Coordinates of C-alpha atoms in Angstrom, one line a residue:
Chain U
X28 CA -133.1 -60.3 86.2
X29 CA -129.3 -60.3 87.3
X30 CA -128.7 -63.5 90.2
X31 CA -127.4 -61.8 93.1
X32 CA -123.5 -61.8 93.9
X33 CA -122.4 -64.5 95.6
X34 CA -121.0 -64.0 99.2
X35 CA -118.0 -65.8 99.2
X36 CA -117.9 -65.3 103.3
X37 CA -121.0 -67.7 103.7
X38 CA -119.4 -70.0 101.2
X39 CA -116.7 -69.9 102.9
X40 CA -118.4 -70.7 106.7
X41 CA -120.1 -73.7 104.8
X42 CA -117.0 -74.8 104.0
X43 CA -115.5 -75.0 107.2
X44 CA -118.6 -76.1 108.5
X45 CA -119.1 -78.9 106.3
X46 CA -122.4 -77.5 104.9
X47 CA -121.6 -76.8 101.5
X48 CA -123.6 -78.3 99.0
X49 CA -122.6 -79.4 95.6
X50 CA -123.6 -76.3 93.6
X51 CA -121.7 -73.8 95.8
X52 CA -118.9 -75.8 95.8
X53 CA -118.8 -75.7 92.4
X54 CA -119.0 -72.3 92.3
X55 CA -116.5 -71.6 95.3
X56 CA -113.7 -73.9 94.0
X57 CA -113.8 -72.2 90.1
X58 CA -113.3 -68.8 91.9
X59 CA -110.6 -70.1 94.9
X60 CA -108.7 -71.8 91.5
X61 CA -108.3 -68.1 90.0
X62 CA -108.4 -66.0 93.3
X63 CA -105.3 -65.8 95.3
X64 CA -106.8 -63.5 98.2
X65 CA -110.0 -65.7 98.3
X66 CA -107.7 -69.1 99.2
X67 CA -105.7 -66.6 101.6
X68 CA -108.9 -65.5 103.0
X69 CA -110.3 -69.2 103.7
X70 CA -107.2 -70.0 105.2
X71 CA -107.6 -66.7 107.5
X72 CA -110.5 -68.0 108.5
X73 CA -109.8 -71.3 109.3
X74 CA -106.8 -70.3 111.1
X75 CA -109.1 -67.9 113.1
X76 CA -111.6 -71.0 113.8
X77 CA -108.6 -72.8 115.3
X78 CA -107.5 -69.8 117.4
X79 CA -111.1 -68.9 118.6
X80 CA -111.8 -72.5 120.0
X81 CA -108.7 -71.8 121.7
X82 CA -109.7 -68.8 123.1
X83 CA -112.7 -69.9 124.0
X84 CA -111.6 -72.7 126.3
X85 CA -108.8 -70.8 127.6
X86 CA -105.1 -71.3 126.1
X87 CA -104.0 -74.5 125.3
X88 CA -100.5 -75.3 127.5
X89 CA -98.5 -78.0 126.6
X90 CA -96.5 -79.5 129.1
X91 CA -93.0 -80.0 128.7
X92 CA -92.8 -83.4 130.5
X93 CA -91.1 -86.8 128.8
X94 CA -94.7 -88.0 128.0
X95 CA -95.1 -84.8 125.7
X96 CA -91.9 -85.8 124.4
X97 CA -92.5 -89.0 123.7
X98 CA -96.2 -88.5 122.0
X99 CA -96.5 -85.2 121.3
X100 CA -99.5 -83.3 121.6
X101 CA -101.5 -86.4 122.4
X102 CA -104.8 -86.4 124.4
X103 CA -104.3 -88.4 127.6
X104 CA -105.5 -91.6 127.4
X105 CA -108.6 -92.4 129.6
X106 CA -107.8 -93.4 133.0
X107 CA -107.8 -97.3 133.9
X108 CA -110.2 -98.3 136.9
X109 CA -108.3 -99.2 140.0
X110 CA -108.1 -102.5 140.9
X111 CA -108.8 -103.2 144.6
X112 CA -106.3 -105.0 146.5
X113 CA -107.1 -108.2 147.8
X114 CA -107.0 -109.0 151.4
Chain X
X13 CA -84.8 -84.9 112.4
X14 CA -84.8 -85.4 115.9
X15 CA -87.5 -85.5 118.7
X16 CA -87.0 -82.6 120.2
X17 CA -86.8 -80.9 116.6
X18 CA -90.2 -81.9 116.0
X19 CA -91.6 -81.1 119.4
X20 CA -90.4 -78.1 119.0
X21 CA -91.6 -77.7 115.3
X22 CA -95.2 -78.8 116.6
X23 CA -95.9 -76.8 119.2
X24 CA -94.2 -73.6 117.3
X25 CA -97.0 -74.6 114.1
X26 CA -99.6 -76.5 115.9
X27 CA -102.4 -73.5 115.0
X28 CA -101.3 -73.2 111.4
X29 CA -101.5 -77.1 111.4
X30 CA -104.7 -77.3 112.7
X31 CA -105.8 -74.5 110.3
X32 CA -104.8 -76.5 107.2
X33 CA -106.3 -79.6 108.4
X34 CA -109.8 -77.8 108.9
X35 CA -109.4 -76.2 105.3
X36 CA -108.7 -79.5 103.9
X37 CA -111.3 -81.7 105.7
X38 CA -114.1 -78.9 106.4
X39 CA -115.4 -80.7 109.6
X40 CA -114.6 -79.2 112.6
X41 CA -115.4 -82.5 114.4
X42 CA -112.6 -84.3 112.8
X43 CA -109.7 -82.0 113.1
X44 CA -108.6 -83.0 116.3
X45 CA -108.4 -86.2 115.5
X46 CA -106.9 -86.3 112.6
X47 CA -104.0 -83.7 114.2
X48 CA -103.6 -86.7 116.5
X49 CA -103.3 -89.0 113.7
X50 CA -100.9 -86.6 111.9
X51 CA -98.3 -86.0 114.9
X52 CA -97.9 -89.6 115.2
X53 CA -97.5 -90.2 111.9
X54 CA -95.1 -87.3 111.7
X55 CA -93.2 -88.8 114.8
X56 CA -93.0 -92.5 112.8
X57 CA -91.6 -91.1 109.9
X58 CA -89.4 -88.3 111.4
X59 CA -86.3 -90.1 110.4
X60 CA -87.0 -89.3 106.6
X61 CA -87.1 -85.3 107.3
X62 CA -84.1 -83.5 107.4
X63 CA -83.3 -81.4 110.7
X64 CA -84.3 -78.3 108.9
X65 CA -86.7 -79.1 106.3
X66 CA -89.7 -76.7 105.6
X67 CA -92.0 -78.1 108.4
X68 CA -95.1 -76.3 107.4
X69 CA -94.9 -78.0 103.9
X70 CA -93.6 -81.4 105.1
X71 CA -97.2 -81.6 107.5
X72 CA -99.0 -80.2 104.3
X73 CA -97.9 -83.3 102.3
X74 CA -98.5 -85.9 105.0
X75 CA -101.9 -84.0 106.2
X76 CA -103.1 -84.1 102.5
X77 CA -102.6 -87.5 102.4
X78 CA -104.1 -88.6 105.9
X79 CA -107.3 -86.4 105.2
X80 CA -108.0 -88.0 101.7
X81 CA -107.9 -91.5 103.2
X82 CA -110.4 -90.3 106.2
X83 CA -112.9 -88.8 103.0
X84 CA -112.7 -92.3 101.7
X85 CA -113.6 -93.7 104.7
X86 CA -116.6 -91.1 104.6
X87 CA -117.2 -91.4 101.5
X88 CA -120.7 -93.5 101.4
X89 CA -121.9 -91.0 103.9
X90 CA -120.6 -87.4 103.0
X91 CA -119.3 -86.3 99.9
X92 CA -116.4 -83.3 99.7
X93 CA -117.6 -80.5 97.1
X94 CA -114.4 -79.3 96.8
X95 CA -111.5 -81.2 94.8
X96 CA -108.5 -82.1 96.3
X97 CA -106.7 -79.8 93.7
X98 CA -108.2 -77.0 95.0
X99 CA -108.0 -77.4 98.7
X100 CA -104.6 -78.0 98.1
X101 CA -103.7 -75.3 96.6
X102 CA -105.4 -73.5 99.9
X103 CA -103.4 -75.2 102.4
X104 CA -100.0 -74.0 100.6
X105 CA -101.1 -70.4 101.3
X106 CA -99.9 -71.4 104.9
X107 CA -96.7 -72.1 103.7
X108 CA -96.5 -68.9 101.7
X109 CA -96.9 -67.0 105.4
X110 CA -94.6 -66.4 108.4
X111 CA -95.2 -67.6 111.5
X112 CA -95.1 -63.8 113.2
X113 CA -97.7 -62.8 110.5
X114 CA -99.8 -65.6 111.8
X115 CA -99.2 -65.1 115.8
X116 CA -100.1 -61.3 115.1
X117 CA -103.3 -62.3 113.8
X118 CA -104.0 -64.4 116.9
X119 CA -103.3 -61.9 119.3
X120 CA -105.6 -59.1 116.9
X121 CA -108.0 -62.2 117.4
X122 CA -107.6 -62.2 121.2
X123 CA -108.1 -58.9 121.8
X124 CA -111.3 -58.7 119.2
X125 CA -113.1 -62.0 120.8
X126 CA -112.1 -60.5 124.6
X127 CA -115.4 -58.7 124.6
X128 CA -117.8 -61.4 123.4
X129 CA -120.9 -62.6 125.8
X130 CA -120.0 -66.2 127.8
X131 CA -122.6 -67.7 125.4
X132 CA -121.0 -66.4 122.3
X133 CA -117.7 -68.1 124.0
X134 CA -119.7 -71.1 125.3
X135 CA -120.8 -72.0 122.0
X136 CA -117.6 -71.3 120.2
X137 CA -116.0 -73.3 122.3
X138 CA -118.3 -76.5 122.0
X139 CA -118.0 -76.0 118.1
X140 CA -114.4 -75.5 117.6
X141 CA -112.3 -76.8 120.6
X142 CA -114.8 -79.7 121.2
X143 CA -115.7 -80.4 117.7
X144 CA -119.7 -80.7 119.2
X145 CA -122.0 -81.1 116.3
X146 CA -123.9 -77.7 115.8
X147 CA -127.7 -79.4 116.6
X148 CA -126.5 -80.7 120.2
X149 CA -125.2 -77.0 120.9
X150 CA -128.4 -75.6 119.4
X151 CA -129.7 -78.1 122.3
X152 CA -127.2 -77.6 125.0
X153 CA -127.9 -73.6 124.5
X154 CA -131.7 -73.7 123.8
X155 CA -132.0 -72.6 120.3
X156 CA -133.0 -73.7 116.9
X157 CA -130.0 -75.1 114.6
X158 CA -130.4 -72.9 112.5
X159 CA -129.6 -70.3 115.0
X160 CA -126.8 -71.5 115.8
X161 CA -125.2 -71.4 112.3
X162 CA -126.2 -68.0 112.2
X163 CA -124.4 -67.2 115.2
X164 CA -121.1 -69.2 113.8
X165 CA -121.4 -67.1 110.9
X166 CA -122.0 -63.7 112.2
X167 CA -119.0 -64.1 114.6
X168 CA -116.8 -65.9 112.3
X169 CA -117.0 -62.7 110.2
X170 CA -117.7 -59.7 112.7
X171 CA -114.4 -61.1 114.4
X172 CA -112.6 -61.7 110.9
X173 CA -113.5 -57.7 110.2
X174 CA -112.2 -56.7 113.4
X175 CA -108.9 -58.3 113.2
X176 CA -108.1 -57.0 109.9
X177 CA -109.1 -53.2 111.0
X178 CA -106.4 -53.7 113.9
X179 CA -103.6 -55.2 111.5
X180 CA -104.4 -52.2 108.9
X181 CA -104.4 -49.8 112.0
X182 CA -100.9 -51.1 113.2
X183 CA -99.2 -51.4 109.6
X184 CA -100.2 -47.7 108.9
X185 CA -99.3 -46.2 112.3

């Protein structure tokens, strides 16, 4: 009986989710080394993942402020608690 | 490279660079922090880069080292089954594809994702925008862990098919 053919999309999904087993990794790695279409498919699915997160959250709107020029695309630092003025 | 050029390039290529990191690290929870680290590293090293350098290639070279260091730190907890050389060959794919092609893909994906129900949108946001582990998402949405994995796979696959269909249709017309 022949083994079932591997579903590359499942393996790509497992890689991108951090679920890839050593055995799956060997099979996927071997296929990626020789198949440029599979490399492209992995790149596309990674790109889709980034865009999907962004779309689900609403568009990221970078602000063109001095702060973003000084520290591009960095997350804002947590707010420091205000100190009460001593009377 | 001047600071303005760096910022402009980072803004223009941020999705591709995030995707590149996504391929290299294979962990949605680590992508945003690594992207921030990369942006800082590029800011520090910008003077060594030419004004008209191939930006994504430059980012890829730095991201490879950054992710390698990240994985070394995690080595005891988790191993990466794909070797560095293979992952780097996938990362190079991003350089071989023009920004306009990725933009067309993004627009097609936006159209395909428009009709997603709120629950699916919420799961995608928590997993891929915020990097929350699937187990935690399962608790939040009263789902089983396996059901979250299956949902993410199903969405990924069906949306990829939808995007391919739209892009093919545009090429044909």
